[in-house]
Amino acid sequence: MDKVKVGIIGTGGISHCHMGGYKAMPERVDVVAVCDIDEEKVKAYAEQYNVPRWYTDYNEMMAKEELDCVSVCTWNSAHKGATIAALRGGANVLCEKPMAMNAEEAEEMRAVAKETGKLLQIGFVRRFGRDAELISKYCADGVMGDVYYAKATYLRKDGCPGGWFGDKAYSGGGPLIDLGVHVIDLSRYLAGNPKPVSAFGVTYNHIGCNRASGSETAWDGPQQKDGYEYTVEDFASAIVRFDNGFSLNVEASFNLNIDQDRGTVELFGTKAGVDTNNCDLYTTVAGKYVKIVPDGENNFDFEAFQREVASFVNASVGNEPCRATAEDGTWLMKILDAIYESARTGKSVDIAPIKEI
Ligand SMILES: NC(=O)c1ccc[n+]([C@@H]2O[C@H](COP(=O)([O-])OP(=O)(O)OC[C@H]3O[C@@H](n4cnc5c(N)ncnc54)[C@H](O)[C@@H]3O)[C@@H](O)[C@H]2O)c1
C-alpha cells in the first residue's frame, strides 16, 4: 500500500508533537512538505526532520504537492484559511484546537469539509489521554451511572504565554479559548458529547500577562513583545448547560492568585465521581462512601499526541471513526462564543444548534 503523504502548516511549538506522531509510523507515513510564513524557521525545521520540501505559502504548497493529510498548527487566526486551502487541495486535515476564532469560522470550515468529502479532525488531544481512555471505560461499563455535572479547571498562577496568545487578533481570546477549550471538550466528551444549550460566564483581566515568579511553571515575563498587544482576559469562569441536563463549571487562567497550577476534570455521576487526576473513583459500597484507586499511572500523558495522530491517519483512510469531529469543534466554538458574549453582556446566552449540512 502507498504511504500516506503528509504536510504540516505552521512549524512552531505544537507542530513538533504532530511530527513526532507521524515519525512514529514510518512504515505508513511520509512527511513530504512543511510550511511556515517564517522562512528561516521552516528551512531549519525541514532540515531537522529531513523533510524534502518546504514552503512559506500554504496555497503554493497545496498547488504543488499531492498531500493525503495535513496538520494545521498555525496560530488560531490562520486555522480557517489553512484548513480550507488544505481541504480544497484534496487533503484530510487535523486542525489544532481551538478549531477557529469563533463559531462562524468553524461553520465555514465544516461546510468545506462536507463539500469536499474530506475528513476534518480537531486537535482535542485530551480525548486521547490515558485518563480519558480509562474514564470512558468507566462510563461505558455503567460505573458512573448518569453523569450530571463536571467541574473543569485549567488554572495557571503565572502562565501567560504572551506573544500572539495574548493578542486577540491572533488568538481570539485568552485562557478560555486556549486552555479552557481542552477541559470543556474533555468534559463534554466524557459525558457522551451532549449538545450545549446555554452559558453564563465572566472574564477578568486584573493581573494581565506580566507576572513572573521564577517558578518551574512560569512563563517569565514581561511577555508582551514583538509587536503583540495584550488584549485578552487573564481569567474566565462559566457554567454551561446541556440538552440532557448535564452541566459544566469551567475555570481557566493565565494568571491567578492561587497556590499552584491546577488542571483537572472532575466528573460526577449518580453512581460515582471521578477526577482525571489518576482516575480515582468515589462511590458507595455496602452503604459506605469509598475511594477506589486504580492501579498504575492513569494521568494524561504526552504519548496522547501519538495516539491522536495515529487515529487521524487511520480515520483518513477509513480504518476507524474520527474521534474529534468538525461538529465537536464547532460545538466548542459555540460554547466559547456564548461564554464571551455572556461575560460582555452580563446575561445568560442561549446556544443555537449547529447548522444542518
Ligand atoms: N493541543 C495542544 O495541547 C496544544 C498546545 C499548544 C498549542 N496548541 C495550538 O497549536 C497552535 C499553534 O500553537 P504553537 O504553540 O505551536 O504556536 P507557535 O507560535 O509556536 O507556532 C505557530 C506557527 O504558525 C506559523 N504561522 C502563522 N500563520 C501562518 C500561516 N498563514 N502559514 C503558515 N504558518 C503560519 C507561525 O509563523 C508560527 O511558526 C495554536 O492553535 C494553539 O492553540 C495546541
Coordinates of C-alpha atoms and ligand atoms in Angstrom, one line a residue:
M1 CA 0.0 0.0 0.0
D2 CA 1.2 3.5 -0.8
K3 CA 2.4 5.6 2.1
V4 CA 0.2 8.4 3.3
K5 CA 1.8 11.7 2.2
V6 CA 1.6 14.4 4.9
G7 CA 2.2 18.1 5.0
I8 CA 2.4 20.4 8.1
I9 CA 1.3 24.0 8.1
G10 CA 2.9 26.1 11.0
T11 CA 6.2 24.8 12.3
G12 CA 6.1 26.2 15.9
G13 CA 5.9 24.5 19.3
I14 CA 3.0 22.1 18.8
S15 CA 4.0 21.0 15.3
H16 CA 6.8 19.0 16.9
C17 CA 4.2 16.8 18.6
H18 CA 2.4 16.2 15.3
M19 CA 5.7 15.5 13.6
G20 CA 6.5 13.0 16.5
G21 CA 3.3 11.3 15.8
Y22 CA 3.9 10.9 12.1
K23 CA 7.5 9.9 12.6
A24 CA 6.3 7.1 14.9
M25 CA 4.6 5.4 11.9
P26 CA 7.5 5.4 9.3
E27 CA 6.1 2.3 7.5
R28 CA 2.8 4.1 6.8
V29 CA 3.5 7.8 6.6
D30 CA 5.9 10.1 4.8
V31 CA 6.1 13.8 5.8
V32 CA 6.9 15.3 2.4
A33 CA 6.3 19.1 2.8
V34 CA 6.2 21.7 5.6
C35 CA 5.1 25.3 5.5
D36 CA 5.6 28.4 7.7
I37 CA 5.4 32.1 6.9
D38 CA 8.8 32.3 8.8
E39 CA 11.3 31.2 6.1
E40 CA 14.3 30.7 8.5
K41 CA 12.2 28.7 10.8
V42 CA 10.6 26.4 8.1
K43 CA 14.0 25.8 6.5
A44 CA 15.6 24.7 9.8
Y45 CA 12.5 22.6 10.6
A46 CA 12.7 20.8 7.2
E47 CA 16.4 20.1 7.8
Q48 CA 15.8 18.9 11.4
Y49 CA 13.3 16.3 10.3
N50 CA 14.7 15.5 6.9
V51 CA 11.6 16.8 5.0
P52 CA 12.3 17.1 1.3
R53 CA 10.3 20.3 0.5
W54 CA 9.4 23.5 2.4
Y55 CA 7.1 26.4 1.6
T56 CA 6.2 29.9 3.0
D57 CA 2.8 29.9 1.4
Y58 CA 0.3 27.1 2.1
N59 CA -1.6 27.8 -1.2
E60 CA 1.6 27.2 -3.1
M61 CA 2.2 24.0 -1.1
M62 CA -1.3 22.7 -1.8
A63 CA -0.9 23.5 -5.5
K64 CA 2.4 21.8 -5.9
E65 CA 2.0 18.8 -3.7
E66 CA -0.4 15.9 -3.7
L67 CA -1.0 15.5 0.0
D68 CA -3.3 13.0 1.7
C69 CA -3.1 14.5 5.1
V70 CA -2.3 18.0 6.5
S71 CA -1.8 19.1 10.1
V72 CA -2.7 22.7 10.7
C73 CA -0.5 24.0 13.6
T74 CA -0.6 27.8 13.0
W75 CA -1.8 30.4 15.4
N76 CA -5.6 30.5 15.7
S77 CA -6.4 33.3 13.3
A78 CA -4.8 31.3 10.4
H79 CA -6.6 28.0 11.2
K80 CA -9.6 28.7 8.9
G81 CA -7.6 29.8 5.8
A82 CA -5.0 27.0 6.1
T83 CA -7.7 24.3 6.8
I84 CA -9.9 25.4 3.8
A85 CA -6.9 25.6 1.5
A86 CA -5.8 22.1 2.6
L87 CA -9.3 20.6 2.2
R88 CA -9.8 22.2 -1.2
G89 CA -6.3 21.0 -2.2
G90 CA -7.6 17.4 -1.6
A91 CA -6.2 16.7 1.8
N92 CA -7.7 15.4 5.1
V93 CA -7.0 17.8 7.9
L94 CA -6.0 17.6 11.6
C95 CA -6.5 21.2 12.8
E96 CA -5.2 22.2 16.2
K97 CA -7.6 23.5 18.9
P98 CA -9.3 25.8 19.1
M99 CA -10.9 25.0 15.7
A100 CA -11.2 28.7 14.8
M101 CA -11.5 32.2 16.1
N102 CA -15.3 31.8 16.5
A103 CA -18.3 29.6 15.6
E104 CA -18.9 31.4 12.3
E105 CA -15.4 30.4 11.0
A106 CA -15.9 26.9 12.3
E107 CA -19.2 26.5 10.4
E108 CA -17.4 27.6 7.2
M109 CA -14.6 25.1 7.7
R110 CA -17.1 22.3 8.5
A111 CA -19.1 23.2 5.3
V112 CA -16.0 22.9 3.2
A113 CA -15.1 19.5 4.7
K114 CA -18.6 18.3 3.9
E115 CA -18.5 19.8 0.3
T116 CA -15.0 18.3 -0.5
G117 CA -15.8 15.0 1.3
K118 CA -12.6 15.2 3.2
L119 CA -12.1 14.5 6.9
L120 CA -11.6 17.4 9.3
Q121 CA -10.5 16.3 12.7
I122 CA -9.9 18.8 15.6
G123 CA -6.8 18.6 17.8
F124 CA -8.6 17.7 21.0
V125 CA -5.7 15.7 22.3
R126 CA -7.2 15.3 25.8
R127 CA -9.6 12.8 24.2
F128 CA -6.5 10.5 23.6
G129 CA -5.0 10.7 27.1
R130 CA -4.8 7.6 29.4
D131 CA -7.2 9.4 31.8
A132 CA -9.8 9.9 29.1
E133 CA -9.5 6.3 27.9
L134 CA -10.0 4.8 31.4
I135 CA -12.8 7.2 32.4
S136 CA -14.6 6.4 29.0
K137 CA -14.4 2.8 30.0
Y138 CA -15.9 3.6 33.5
C139 CA -18.7 5.4 31.7
A140 CA -19.3 2.6 29.1
D141 CA -19.3 0.0 31.9
G142 CA -22.0 1.9 33.8
V143 CA -19.7 2.5 36.8
M144 CA -20.5 6.2 36.8
G145 CA -24.3 5.9 36.4
D146 CA -25.7 9.0 34.7
V147 CA -23.2 11.8 34.6
Y148 CA -24.9 15.1 35.5
Y149 CA -22.1 17.5 36.4
A150 CA -18.5 18.3 35.7
K151 CA -16.0 20.8 37.2
A152 CA -13.3 21.6 34.8
T153 CA -10.3 23.6 35.8
Y154 CA -7.2 24.7 33.9
L155 CA -5.6 27.3 36.2
R156 CA -2.1 28.7 35.9
K157 CA -0.8 31.1 38.6
D158 CA 1.8 32.6 36.4
G159 CA 1.5 31.1 33.0
C160 CA 0.8 33.7 30.4
P161 CA 2.5 32.6 27.2
G162 CA 2.4 36.1 25.9
G163 CA 3.2 36.8 22.2
W164 CA 0.3 36.0 19.9
F165 CA -1.6 34.0 22.6
G166 CA -2.2 37.4 24.4
D167 CA -3.3 39.3 21.3
K168 CA -6.9 38.7 20.5
A169 CA -6.4 39.5 16.8
Y170 CA -4.3 36.3 16.5
S171 CA -5.8 34.1 19.3
G172 CA -9.5 35.1 19.5
G173 CA -9.3 35.2 23.3
G174 CA -7.2 34.3 26.4
P175 CA -7.1 31.3 28.7
L176 CA -10.7 30.3 28.0
I177 CA -10.1 29.7 24.3
D178 CA -6.5 28.4 24.8
L179 CA -6.8 26.2 27.9
G180 CA -10.5 26.1 28.8
V181 CA -11.2 24.6 25.4
H182 CA -9.2 21.4 26.4
V183 CA -11.1 20.8 29.6
I184 CA -14.5 21.8 28.3
D185 CA -14.2 19.4 25.4
L186 CA -12.9 16.6 27.6
S187 CA -15.9 17.1 30.0
R188 CA -18.3 17.1 27.1
Y189 CA -16.6 14.0 25.6
L190 CA -16.7 12.0 28.8
A191 CA -20.3 13.0 29.3
G192 CA -21.2 11.5 25.9
N193 CA -21.0 14.6 23.7
P194 CA -24.3 16.3 24.8
K195 CA -25.4 19.4 23.0
P196 CA -24.9 22.7 24.8
V197 CA -27.9 25.0 25.2
S198 CA -26.8 28.0 27.2
A199 CA -23.8 29.6 29.0
F200 CA -23.3 32.1 31.7
G201 CA -19.8 33.4 32.2
V202 CA -17.4 36.1 33.5
T203 CA -14.0 37.2 32.4
Y204 CA -11.4 39.4 34.1
N205 CA -8.1 41.0 33.3
H206 CA -6.7 42.2 36.6
I207 CA -3.2 40.7 36.6
G208 CA -2.6 40.7 32.9
C209 CA 0.4 39.0 31.4
N210 CA 3.5 40.5 33.0
R211 CA 3.8 38.4 36.2
A212 CA 6.9 36.2 36.7
S213 CA 7.6 34.0 39.7
G214 CA 10.7 32.3 38.6
S215 CA 9.0 29.0 39.4
E216 CA 9.4 26.0 37.1
T217 CA 5.9 26.5 35.7
A218 CA 6.2 30.2 35.0
W219 CA 6.4 31.8 31.6
D220 CA 8.7 34.5 32.8
G221 CA 7.5 38.0 31.8
P222 CA 7.3 40.6 30.5
Q223 CA 5.8 38.6 27.7
Q224 CA 4.0 41.1 25.5
K225 CA 6.7 41.9 23.0
D226 CA 7.5 41.6 19.3
G227 CA 4.6 44.0 18.4
Y228 CA 1.8 41.9 20.0
E229 CA -0.6 43.7 22.3
Y230 CA -2.2 42.1 25.4
T231 CA -5.9 42.3 24.7
V232 CA -7.4 39.1 26.2
E233 CA -8.7 38.0 29.6
D234 CA -6.4 36.6 32.3
F235 CA -9.2 34.6 33.9
A236 CA -12.6 33.2 32.9
S237 CA -15.3 31.2 34.7
A238 CA -18.6 29.9 33.4
I239 CA -21.5 27.5 33.8
V240 CA -22.6 25.7 30.6
R241 CA -25.9 23.8 30.4
F242 CA -26.5 20.9 28.0
D243 CA -29.7 19.4 26.5
N244 CA -29.6 16.2 28.6
G245 CA -29.5 18.1 31.9
F246 CA -25.7 17.8 32.2
S247 CA -23.9 21.0 33.3
L248 CA -20.4 22.1 33.5
N249 CA -18.5 24.6 35.5
V250 CA -15.2 25.7 33.9
E251 CA -12.4 28.0 35.2
A252 CA -9.3 28.9 33.2
S253 CA -6.5 31.4 33.9
F254 CA -3.1 32.5 32.6
N255 CA -2.5 34.4 35.9
L256 CA -4.5 33.9 39.1
N257 CA -3.7 34.4 42.8
I258 CA -3.6 30.7 43.8
D259 CA -1.1 28.4 45.4
Q260 CA -0.3 26.2 42.4
D261 CA -1.4 25.4 38.9
R262 CA -4.4 23.1 38.6
G263 CA -5.7 21.2 35.6
T264 CA -8.3 18.6 36.1
V265 CA -11.8 17.5 35.1
E266 CA -14.0 16.1 37.9
L267 CA -17.0 14.2 36.7
F268 CA -20.0 13.5 38.9
G269 CA -22.4 10.7 38.2
T270 CA -25.4 9.2 40.0
K271 CA -23.3 6.1 40.9
A272 CA -19.7 7.5 41.2
G273 CA -17.5 10.5 40.9
V274 CA -14.0 10.6 39.3
D275 CA -11.3 13.0 38.5
T276 CA -8.8 12.9 35.7
N277 CA -6.0 13.1 38.2
N278 CA -5.2 9.4 38.3
C279 CA -8.8 8.5 37.8
D280 CA -9.6 7.7 41.4
L281 CA -13.3 6.8 41.9
Y282 CA -15.5 8.0 44.7
T283 CA -18.6 5.8 45.2
T284 CA -20.8 3.9 47.6
V285 CA -20.0 0.3 48.6
A286 CA -22.3 -1.5 51.1
G287 CA -23.8 1.8 52.1
K288 CA -20.4 3.3 52.8
Y289 CA -18.5 6.1 50.9
V290 CA -15.3 4.6 49.5
K291 CA -12.5 5.8 47.3
I292 CA -11.2 3.3 44.8
V293 CA -7.6 3.9 43.5
P294 CA -6.9 2.2 40.1
D295 CA -3.5 0.5 39.6
G296 CA -0.8 2.2 37.7
E297 CA -0.3 5.6 36.1
N298 CA -3.6 7.0 34.7
N299 CA -2.9 10.7 34.3
F300 CA -2.7 12.5 30.9
D301 CA 0.5 11.5 29.1
F302 CA 2.2 13.2 26.2
E303 CA 2.0 10.0 24.2
A304 CA -1.6 11.1 23.6
F305 CA -0.3 13.2 20.7
Q306 CA 1.0 10.0 19.0
R307 CA -2.3 8.3 19.6
E308 CA -4.2 11.3 18.3
V309 CA -2.1 11.5 15.1
A310 CA -2.3 7.7 14.5
S311 CA -6.0 7.8 15.0
F312 CA -6.2 10.7 12.5
V313 CA -4.2 8.8 9.9
N314 CA -6.4 5.7 10.4
A315 CA -9.6 7.7 10.2
S316 CA -8.3 9.4 7.0
V317 CA -8.2 6.0 5.2
G318 CA -11.5 4.9 6.8
N319 CA -9.9 2.4 9.2
E320 CA -11.5 3.9 12.3
P321 CA -14.1 6.6 13.1
C322 CA -12.9 10.1 13.7
R323 CA -12.8 10.7 17.5
A324 CA -12.8 14.5 17.4
T325 CA -15.0 15.7 14.6
A326 CA -15.6 19.1 13.0
E327 CA -19.1 19.0 14.6
D328 CA -17.4 18.7 18.1
G329 CA -15.1 21.6 17.2
T330 CA -18.0 23.7 16.1
W331 CA -20.0 23.0 19.3
L332 CA -16.9 24.0 21.3
M333 CA -16.7 27.3 19.4
K334 CA -20.4 27.9 20.1
I335 CA -19.8 27.4 23.8
L336 CA -16.8 29.7 23.8
D337 CA -18.6 32.4 21.8
A338 CA -21.6 32.2 24.3
I339 CA -19.3 32.5 27.3
Y340 CA -17.5 35.5 25.9
E341 CA -20.9 37.1 24.9
S342 CA -22.3 36.4 28.4
A343 CA -19.2 38.0 30.0
R344 CA -19.7 41.0 27.8
T345 CA -23.5 41.4 28.4
G346 CA -23.8 40.1 32.0
K347 CA -26.6 37.8 30.8
S348 CA -27.1 34.1 30.2
V349 CA -26.7 33.3 26.4
D350 CA -28.7 30.7 24.5
I351 CA -26.7 28.5 22.2
A352 CA -28.3 27.8 18.9
P353 CA -27.8 24.3 17.3
I354 CA -25.0 23.9 14.7
K355 CA -26.1 24.1 11.1
E356 CA -27.6 21.1 9.4
I357 CA -25.3 20.4 6.4
Ligands
LIG1 N1 -3.0 20.5 21.6 C1 -2.3 21.2 22.5 O1 -2.1 20.8 23.6 C2 -1.7 22.5 22.0 C3 -0.6 23.0 22.7 C4 -0.1 24.2 22.3 C5 -0.6 24.9 21.2 N2 -1.7 24.3 20.6 C6 -2.3 25.0 19.4 O2 -1.5 24.9 18.3 C7 -1.5 26.1 17.5 C8 0.0 26.6 17.4 O3 0.5 26.9 18.7 P1 2.1 26.9 19.0 O4 2.2 26.9 20.4 O5 2.7 25.8 18.2 O6 2.4 28.3 18.4 P2 3.8 28.9 17.7 O7 3.7 30.3 17.8 O8 4.9 28.1 18.4 O9 3.7 28.4 16.2 C9 2.7 28.9 15.3 C10 3.4 28.9 14.0 O10 2.4 29.2 13.0 C11 3.1 29.9 12.0 N3 2.1 30.6 11.1 C12 1.2 31.6 11.4 N4 0.4 31.9 10.4 C13 0.8 31.0 9.3 C14 0.4 30.9 8.0 N5 -0.6 31.6 7.5 N6 1.0 29.9 7.3 C15 2.0 29.2 7.8 N7 2.5 29.3 9.0 C16 1.9 30.2 9.8 C17 3.9 30.9 12.8 O11 4.9 31.5 12.0 C18 4.5 30.0 13.8 O12 5.7 29.4 13.5 C19 -2.4 27.0 18.2 O13 -3.7 26.9 17.6 C20 -2.5 26.5 19.6 O14 -3.8 26.8 20.3 C21 -2.3 23.2 21.0

